[in-house]
mmCIF file of C-alpha atoms in Angstrom:
data_model
loop_
_atom_site.group_PDB
_atom_site.id
_atom_site.type_symbol
_atom_site.label_atom_id
_atom_site.label_comp_id
_atom_site.label_asym_id
_atom_site.label_seq_id
_atom_site.Cartn_x
_atom_site.Cartn_y
_atom_site.Cartn_z
ATOM 1 C CA UNK V 1 12.127 -14.615 -23.918
ATOM 2 C CA UNK V 2 8.368 -14.865 -23.957
ATOM 3 C CA UNK V 3 8.110 -14.940 -20.172
ATOM 4 C CA UNK V 4 5.247 -12.977 -18.676
ATOM 5 C CA UNK V 5 6.448 -10.993 -15.694
ATOM 6 C CA UNK V 6 4.997 -8.901 -12.924
ATOM 7 C CA UNK V 7 6.851 -6.381 -10.774
ATOM 8 C CA UNK V 8 7.072 -6.118 -6.991
ATOM 9 C CA UNK V 9 8.487 -2.826 -5.679
ATOM 10 C CA UNK V 10 10.374 -2.671 -2.389
ATOM 11 C CA UNK V 11 10.608 0.976 -1.287
ATOM 12 C CA UNK V 12 12.458 1.751 1.983
ATOM 13 C CA UNK V 13 10.542 4.273 4.085
ATOM 14 C CA UNK V 14 13.098 4.062 6.905
ATOM 15 C CA UNK V 15 16.270 1.997 7.160
ATOM 16 C CA UNK V 16 14.354 -0.845 8.795
ATOM 17 C CA UNK V 17 10.845 -0.650 7.300
ATOM 18 C CA UNK V 18 9.763 -0.866 3.678
ATOM 19 C CA UNK V 19 6.667 -0.115 1.655
ATOM 20 C CA UNK V 20 5.595 -2.709 -0.911
ATOM 21 C CA UNK V 21 3.652 -2.499 -4.155
ATOM 22 C CA UNK V 22 2.819 -5.036 -6.853
ATOM 23 C CA UNK V 23 2.175 -4.162 -10.476
ATOM 24 C CA UNK V 24 0.095 -7.194 -11.546
ATOM 25 C CA UNK V 25 0.571 -7.242 -15.305
ATOM 26 C CA UNK V 26 -0.792 -10.115 -17.396
ATOM 27 C CA UNK V 27 -3.375 -11.087 -14.776
ATOM 28 C CA UNK V 28 -6.872 -12.215 -15.679
ATOM 29 C CA UNK V 29 -9.447 -11.210 -13.032
ATOM 30 C CA UNK V 30 -11.828 -13.845 -11.742
ATOM 31 C CA UNK V 31 -15.568 -13.297 -11.490
ATOM 32 C CA UNK V 32 -15.159 -12.446 -7.806
ATOM 33 C CA UNK V 33 -12.549 -9.811 -8.607
ATOM 34 C CA UNK V 34 -14.776 -8.296 -11.293
ATOM 35 C CA UNK V 35 -17.644 -8.071 -8.800
ATOM 36 C CA UNK V 36 -15.310 -6.375 -6.309
ATOM 37 C CA UNK V 37 -14.238 -3.889 -8.993
ATOM 38 C CA UNK V 38 -17.847 -3.006 -9.806
ATOM 39 C CA UNK V 39 -18.608 -2.561 -6.089
ATOM 40 C CA UNK V 40 -15.576 -0.303 -5.668
ATOM 41 C CA UNK V 41 -16.620 1.829 -8.658
ATOM 42 C CA UNK V 42 -20.073 2.292 -7.145
ATOM 43 C CA UNK V 43 -18.545 3.172 -3.785
ATOM 44 C CA UNK V 44 -16.207 5.714 -5.429
ATOM 45 C CA UNK V 45 -19.198 7.603 -6.828
ATOM 46 C CA UNK V 46 -20.129 8.526 -3.270
ATOM 47 C CA UNK V 47 -17.062 10.794 -3.168
ATOM 48 C CA UNK V 48 -18.985 13.252 -5.375
ATOM 49 C CA UNK V 49 -21.596 13.937 -2.676
ATOM 50 C CA UNK V 50 -21.156 17.002 -0.411
ATOM 51 C CA UNK V 51 -19.125 16.214 2.683
ATOM 52 C CA UNK V 52 -21.878 17.420 5.024
ATOM 53 C CA UNK V 53 -24.494 15.119 3.441
ATOM 54 C CA UNK V 54 -25.130 11.699 4.996
ATOM 55 C CA UNK V 55 -23.644 10.005 1.939
ATOM 56 C CA UNK V 56 -20.579 12.238 2.085
ATOM 57 C CA UNK V 57 -20.109 11.567 5.802
ATOM 58 C CA UNK V 58 -20.428 7.800 5.318
ATOM 59 C CA UNK V 59 -17.941 7.907 2.443
ATOM 60 C CA UNK V 60 -15.383 9.854 4.486
ATOM 61 C CA UNK V 61 -15.789 7.496 7.439
ATOM 62 C CA UNK V 62 -15.448 4.495 5.131
ATOM 63 C CA UNK V 63 -12.269 5.873 3.589
ATOM 64 C CA UNK V 64 -10.876 6.427 7.091
ATOM 65 C CA UNK V 65 -11.527 2.751 7.849
ATOM 66 C CA UNK V 66 -9.839 1.742 4.585
ATOM 67 C CA UNK V 67 -6.719 3.762 5.415
ATOM 68 C CA UNK V 68 -6.383 1.920 8.720
ATOM 69 C CA UNK V 69 -6.099 -1.460 6.993
ATOM 70 C CA UNK V 70 -2.484 -2.610 7.159
ATOM 71 C CA UNK V 71 -0.511 -1.658 4.045
ATOM 72 C CA UNK V 72 0.894 -5.193 3.854
ATOM 73 C CA UNK V 73 -2.630 -6.499 3.303
ATOM 74 C CA UNK V 74 -3.105 -4.064 0.422
ATOM 75 C CA UNK V 75 0.176 -5.283 -1.073
ATOM 76 C CA UNK V 76 -0.770 -8.965 -0.853
ATOM 77 C CA UNK V 77 -4.173 -8.192 -2.394
ATOM 78 C CA UNK V 78 -2.392 -6.647 -5.385
ATOM 79 C CA UNK V 79 -0.636 -9.936 -6.105
ATOM 80 C CA UNK V 80 -2.870 -12.020 -8.383
ATOM 81 C CA UNK V 81 -4.035 -15.419 -7.215
ATOM 82 C CA UNK V 82 -2.609 -18.420 -9.089
ATOM 83 C CA UNK V 83 -5.712 -18.592 -11.280
ATOM 84 C CA UNK V 84 -5.607 -14.847 -12.022
ATOM 85 C CA UNK V 85 -1.870 -14.871 -12.660
ATOM 86 C CA UNK V 86 -1.652 -18.109 -14.618
ATOM 87 C CA UNK V 87 0.103 -16.235 -17.440
ATOM 88 C CA UNK V 88 2.741 -14.811 -15.076
ATOM 89 C CA UNK V 89 5.870 -16.976 -14.995
ATOM 90 C CA UNK V 90 8.335 -14.697 -13.215
ATOM 91 C CA UNK V 91 8.407 -11.747 -10.802
ATOM 92 C CA UNK V 92 10.870 -8.862 -10.928
ATOM 93 C CA UNK V 93 11.575 -7.514 -7.434
ATOM 94 C CA UNK V 94 12.565 -3.859 -7.923
ATOM 95 C CA UNK V 95 14.488 -2.172 -5.107
ATOM 96 C CA UNK V 96 17.323 0.317 -4.471
ATOM 97 C CA UNK V 97 20.811 -1.080 -3.888
ATOM 98 C CA UNK V 98 20.839 -0.009 -0.219
ATOM 99 C CA UNK V 99 18.962 -3.269 0.494
ATOM 100 C CA UNK V 100 20.839 -6.532 -0.030
ATOM 101 C CA UNK V 101 19.187 -9.218 -2.147
ATOM 102 C CA UNK V 102 19.370 -11.750 0.703
ATOM 103 C CA UNK V 103 17.570 -9.353 3.038
ATOM 104 C CA UNK V 104 14.816 -8.677 0.496
ATOM 105 C CA UNK V 105 14.183 -12.363 -0.144
ATOM 106 C CA UNK V 106 14.209 -13.227 3.559
ATOM 107 C CA UNK V 107 11.686 -10.511 4.467
ATOM 108 C CA UNK V 108 9.359 -11.365 1.580
ATOM 109 C CA UNK V 109 9.427 -15.071 2.488
ATOM 110 C CA UNK V 110 8.645 -14.308 6.128
ATOM 111 C CA UNK V 111 5.830 -11.953 5.100
ATOM 112 C CA UNK V 112 4.236 -14.488 2.741
ATOM 113 C CA UNK V 113 4.604 -17.423 5.154
ATOM 114 C CA UNK V 114 3.122 -15.586 8.143
ATOM 115 C CA UNK V 115 0.367 -13.639 6.415
ATOM 116 C CA UNK V 116 -1.267 -16.569 4.625
ATOM 117 C CA UNK V 117 -2.508 -18.305 7.834
ATOM 118 C CA UNK V 118 -3.304 -14.918 9.412
ATOM 119 C CA UNK V 119 -5.633 -13.888 6.587
ATOM 120 C CA UNK V 120 -7.206 -17.350 6.320
ATOM 121 C CA UNK V 121 -8.068 -17.163 10.021
ATOM 122 C CA UNK V 122 -9.663 -13.721 9.767
ATOM 123 C CA UNK V 123 -11.477 -14.587 6.552
ATOM 124 C CA UNK V 124 -13.245 -17.377 8.471
ATOM 125 C CA UNK V 125 -14.045 -15.017 11.356
ATOM 126 C CA UNK V 126 -15.597 -12.484 8.984
ATOM 127 C CA UNK V 127 -17.607 -15.261 7.304
ATOM 128 C CA UNK V 128 -19.038 -16.250 10.692
ATOM 129 C CA UNK V 129 -20.104 -12.633 11.273
ATOM 130 C CA UNK V 130 -21.928 -12.263 7.942
ATOM 131 C CA UNK V 131 -25.297 -13.600 9.209
ATOM 132 C CA UNK V 132 -25.137 -11.267 12.217
ATOM 133 C CA UNK V 133 -24.143 -8.202 10.221
ATOM 134 C CA UNK V 134 -26.943 -8.888 7.720
ATOM 135 C CA UNK V 135 -29.412 -7.921 10.487
ATOM 136 C CA UNK V 136 -28.088 -4.350 10.719
ATOM 137 C CA UNK V 137 -30.603 -2.800 8.344
ATOM 138 C CA UNK V 138 -31.502 0.543 9.889
ATOM 139 C CA UNK V 139 -34.034 1.884 7.408
ATOM 140 C CA UNK V 140 -34.927 0.599 3.928
ATOM 141 C CA UNK V 141 -33.362 3.554 2.067
ATOM 142 C CA UNK V 142 -29.947 3.269 3.760
ATOM 143 C CA UNK V 143 -27.744 0.335 2.677
ATOM 144 C CA UNK V 144 -26.588 -2.137 5.322
ATOM 145 C CA UNK V 145 -23.033 -0.832 5.608
ATOM 146 C CA UNK V 146 -21.907 -3.190 8.419
ATOM 147 C CA UNK V 147 -22.833 -6.132 6.180
ATOM 148 C CA UNK V 148 -21.143 -4.726 3.084
ATOM 149 C CA UNK V 149 -18.008 -3.779 5.036
ATOM 150 C CA UNK V 150 -17.849 -7.261 6.542
ATOM 151 C CA UNK V 151 -18.293 -8.747 3.063
ATOM 152 C CA UNK V 152 -15.462 -6.536 1.828
ATOM 153 C CA UNK V 153 -13.236 -7.827 4.645
ATOM 154 C CA UNK V 154 -14.010 -11.428 3.655
ATOM 155 C CA UNK V 155 -12.917 -10.684 0.087
ATOM 156 C CA UNK V 156 -9.884 -8.685 1.265
ATOM 157 C CA UNK V 157 -8.611 -11.476 3.512
ATOM 158 C CA UNK V 158 -9.266 -14.034 0.760
ATOM 159 C CA UNK V 159 -7.248 -12.054 -1.786
ATOM 160 C CA UNK V 160 -4.415 -11.351 0.674
ATOM 161 C CA UNK V 161 -4.176 -15.017 1.648
ATOM 162 C CA UNK V 162 -4.012 -16.222 -1.951
ATOM 163 C CA UNK V 163 -1.630 -13.397 -2.888
ATOM 164 C CA UNK V 164 0.714 -14.518 -0.096
ATOM 165 C CA UNK V 165 0.589 -18.106 -1.375
ATOM 166 C CA UNK V 166 1.352 -17.023 -4.929
ATOM 167 C CA UNK V 167 4.255 -14.847 -3.801
ATOM 168 C CA UNK V 168 5.688 -17.717 -1.756
ATOM 169 C CA UNK V 169 5.323 -19.984 -4.798
ATOM 170 C CA UNK V 170 7.474 -17.624 -6.892
ATOM 171 C CA UNK V 171 10.103 -17.338 -4.152
ATOM 172 C CA UNK V 172 10.329 -21.068 -3.451
ATOM 173 C CA UNK V 173 10.438 -22.050 -7.132
ATOM 174 C CA UNK V 174 13.133 -19.491 -7.936
ATOM 175 C CA UNK V 175 10.902 -17.712 -10.453
ATOM 176 C CA UNK V 176 12.118 -14.265 -9.487
ATOM 177 C CA UNK V 177 14.854 -11.742 -10.224
ATOM 178 C CA UNK V 178 15.970 -8.972 -7.875
ATOM 179 C CA UNK V 179 16.525 -5.781 -9.872
ATOM 180 C CA UNK V 180 18.488 -3.019 -8.153
ATOM 181 C CA UNK V 181 17.136 -0.063 -10.111
ATOM 182 C CA UNK V 182 19.899 2.490 -10.731
ATOM 183 C CA UNK V 183 17.616 5.521 -10.462
ATOM 184 C CA UNK V 184 16.077 4.297 -7.228
ATOM 185 C CA UNK V 185 19.585 3.677 -5.894
ATOM 186 C CA UNK V 186 20.634 7.232 -6.735
ATOM 187 C CA UNK V 187 17.429 8.498 -5.158
ATOM 188 C CA UNK V 188 18.507 6.971 -1.852
ATOM 189 C CA UNK V 189 22.192 7.883 -2.120
ATOM 190 C CA UNK V 190 21.586 11.012 -0.027
ATOM 191 C CA UNK V 191 18.617 9.616 1.841
ATOM 192 C CA UNK V 192 19.336 10.868 5.360
ATOM 193 C CA UNK V 193 16.749 13.022 7.071
ATOM 194 C CA UNK V 194 17.239 16.709 6.116
ATOM 195 C CA UNK V 195 18.756 18.993 8.725
ATOM 196 C CA UNK V 196 16.785 21.725 10.513
ATOM 197 C CA UNK V 197 17.786 24.356 7.951
ATOM 198 C CA UNK V 198 16.222 22.499 5.020
ATOM 199 C CA UNK V 199 12.725 21.429 4.105
ATOM 200 C CA UNK V 200 11.817 17.743 3.836
ATOM 201 C CA UNK V 201 11.740 18.092 0.063
ATOM 202 C CA UNK V 202 14.856 20.167 -0.634
ATOM 203 C CA UNK V 203 17.351 17.435 -1.489
ATOM 204 C CA UNK V 204 18.752 17.037 -4.987
ATOM 205 C CA UNK V 205 20.069 14.014 -6.822
ATOM 206 C CA UNK V 206 23.215 14.362 -8.898
ATOM 207 C CA UNK V 207 23.350 13.275 -12.505
ATOM 208 C CA UNK V 208 21.507 14.245 -15.657
ATOM 209 C CA UNK V 209 18.947 13.074 -18.132
ATOM 210 C CA UNK V 210 16.279 11.467 -15.940
ATOM 211 C CA UNK V 211 13.141 12.546 -14.130
ATOM 212 C CA UNK V 212 14.741 12.209 -10.671
ATOM 213 C CA UNK V 213 17.664 14.528 -11.327
ATOM 214 C CA UNK V 214 16.026 17.823 -10.550
ATOM 215 C CA UNK V 215 15.837 19.994 -7.471
ATOM 216 C CA UNK V 216 12.751 18.859 -5.646
ATOM 217 C CA UNK V 217 10.967 22.020 -4.628
ATOM 218 C CA UNK V 218 7.188 22.210 -4.035
ATOM 219 C CA UNK V 219 5.451 23.585 -7.110
ATOM 220 C CA UNK V 220 1.781 22.876 -6.498
ATOM 221 C CA UNK V 221 -0.808 23.157 -3.731
ATOM 222 C CA UNK V 222 -0.706 19.399 -3.157
ATOM 223 C CA UNK V 223 3.102 19.522 -2.901
ATOM 224 C CA UNK V 224 2.832 22.281 -0.303
ATOM 225 C CA UNK V 225 0.212 20.316 1.627
ATOM 226 C CA UNK V 226 2.477 17.259 1.603
ATOM 227 C CA UNK V 227 5.423 19.340 2.817
ATOM 228 C CA UNK V 228 3.267 20.819 5.591
ATOM 229 C CA UNK V 229 2.269 17.296 6.651
ATOM 230 C CA UNK V 230 5.895 16.148 6.660
ATOM 231 C CA UNK V 231 7.221 19.216 8.450
ATOM 232 C CA UNK V 232 4.567 19.076 11.171
ATOM 233 C CA UNK V 233 4.970 15.321 11.639
ATOM 234 C CA UNK V 234 8.757 15.310 11.719
ATOM 235 C CA UNK V 235 9.117 18.402 13.908
ATOM 236 C CA UNK V 236 6.572 17.234 16.474
ATOM 237 C CA UNK V 237 7.965 13.699 16.695
ATOM 238 C CA UNK V 238 11.662 14.131 15.873
ATOM 239 C CA UNK V 239 12.741 12.512 19.141
ATOM 240 C CA UNK V 240 10.760 9.376 18.409
ATOM 241 C CA UNK V 241 12.092 9.141 14.858
ATOM 242 C CA UNK V 242 15.727 10.086 15.467
ATOM 243 C CA UNK V 243 16.929 6.449 15.555
ATOM 244 C CA UNK V 244 15.208 5.461 12.294
ATOM 245 C CA UNK V 245 14.119 8.592 10.390
ATOM 246 C CA UNK V 246 12.100 8.597 7.145
ATOM 247 C CA UNK V 247 14.254 8.463 4.018
ATOM 248 C CA UNK V 248 11.670 9.824 1.564
ATOM 249 C CA UNK V 249 8.796 12.296 1.565
ATOM 250 C CA UNK V 250 5.336 12.158 0.020
ATOM 251 C CA UNK V 251 6.622 14.320 -2.827
ATOM 252 C CA UNK V 252 9.454 11.857 -3.454
ATOM 253 C CA UNK V 253 6.819 9.136 -3.785
ATOM 254 C CA UNK V 254 4.856 11.198 -6.309
ATOM 255 C CA UNK V 255 7.976 11.617 -8.442
ATOM 256 C CA UNK V 256 8.797 7.916 -8.205
ATOM 257 C CA UNK V 257 5.290 7.130 -9.452
ATOM 258 C CA UNK V 258 5.882 9.468 -12.385
ATOM 259 C CA UNK V 259 9.238 7.837 -13.121
ATOM 260 C CA UNK V 260 7.761 4.322 -13.148
ATOM 261 C CA UNK V 261 4.596 5.601 -14.880
ATOM 262 C CA UNK V 262 2.380 3.717 -12.421
ATOM 263 C CA UNK V 263 -0.563 5.757 -11.026
ATOM 264 C CA UNK V 264 -1.374 3.069 -8.422
ATOM 265 C CA UNK V 265 2.187 3.252 -7.049
ATOM 266 C CA UNK V 266 1.719 6.600 -5.305
ATOM 267 C CA UNK V 267 -1.356 5.887 -3.107
ATOM 268 C CA UNK V 268 0.032 2.466 -2.129
ATOM 269 C CA UNK V 269 3.465 3.727 -1.045
ATOM 270 C CA UNK V 270 2.055 6.897 0.508
ATOM 271 C CA UNK V 271 -0.376 4.868 2.643
ATOM 272 C CA UNK V 272 2.478 2.650 3.799
ATOM 273 C CA UNK V 273 4.656 5.647 4.640
ATOM 274 C CA UNK V 274 1.969 7.307 6.732
ATOM 275 C CA UNK V 275 1.231 4.073 8.595
ATOM 276 C CA UNK V 276 4.914 3.410 9.304
ATOM 277 C CA UNK V 277 5.496 6.921 10.640
ATOM 278 C CA UNK V 278 2.283 6.803 12.695
ATOM 279 C CA UNK V 279 3.344 3.488 14.228
ATOM 280 C CA UNK V 280 6.817 4.786 15.049
ATOM 281 C CA UNK V 281 5.474 7.942 16.672
ATOM 282 C CA UNK V 282 2.817 6.215 18.740
ATOM 283 C CA UNK V 283 3.379 6.873 22.448
ATOM 284 C CA UNK V 284 4.654 3.835 24.327
ATOM 285 C CA UNK V 285 2.014 2.388 26.643
ATOM 286 C CA UNK V 286 3.232 1.619 30.154
#
């Protein structure tokens, strides 16, 4: 009683690879984090410019760069640093029952232990490049995007490194609880890849009385776009994915986000899913 908790979600994309998301409740942002938030809000305003304008083109290119950043880095950045999360005393690790607790804890420990030195190394590299990138001012009216992107990478690596340390602190001190969510478990109970006669979003979950227990059929333009993406991806690369196929679709992720009532859940898990599938379908270089 009285413990302040945060939640870490472990969402299997395939049998062997998982997406991760942290819901950092009870965290107090530092001055650096507040500055980063203001910078992100200013950057987001560029999305309102026409796509064929120079601002619109720069925004689209920047978002493409952001999507290429490893989803594990985004996850570690979501975890508050020890100073930000001083009020957090325990972490709930939410996952479906198809993953054993021992496996979850092992993978999270390995991730935290390996990513901390990795991000510290690249944070230093980006710091060394700041003076050089500050020279890339093309014309006075256009911001120095190489400098600002490099500065963003410094902050990103800093946050990921400290997030990894904080996660490892929780795991090593035993301040965690693995929660096998019953609805997530039911969601994965029929999680094999659909056969050729069904769409990637046609599975149903048995039961009653919850937001997952409905036939999942596309009912909006975005749902149809997601299904088109899935169908094209899975049909064109089925041979490469046959040994470890995706267990969930983009539309499944949207419904999970609605179930947990976490708007940030969907983009985080969706990004991870797309990266995992892209990595699995990448042609082998000989």
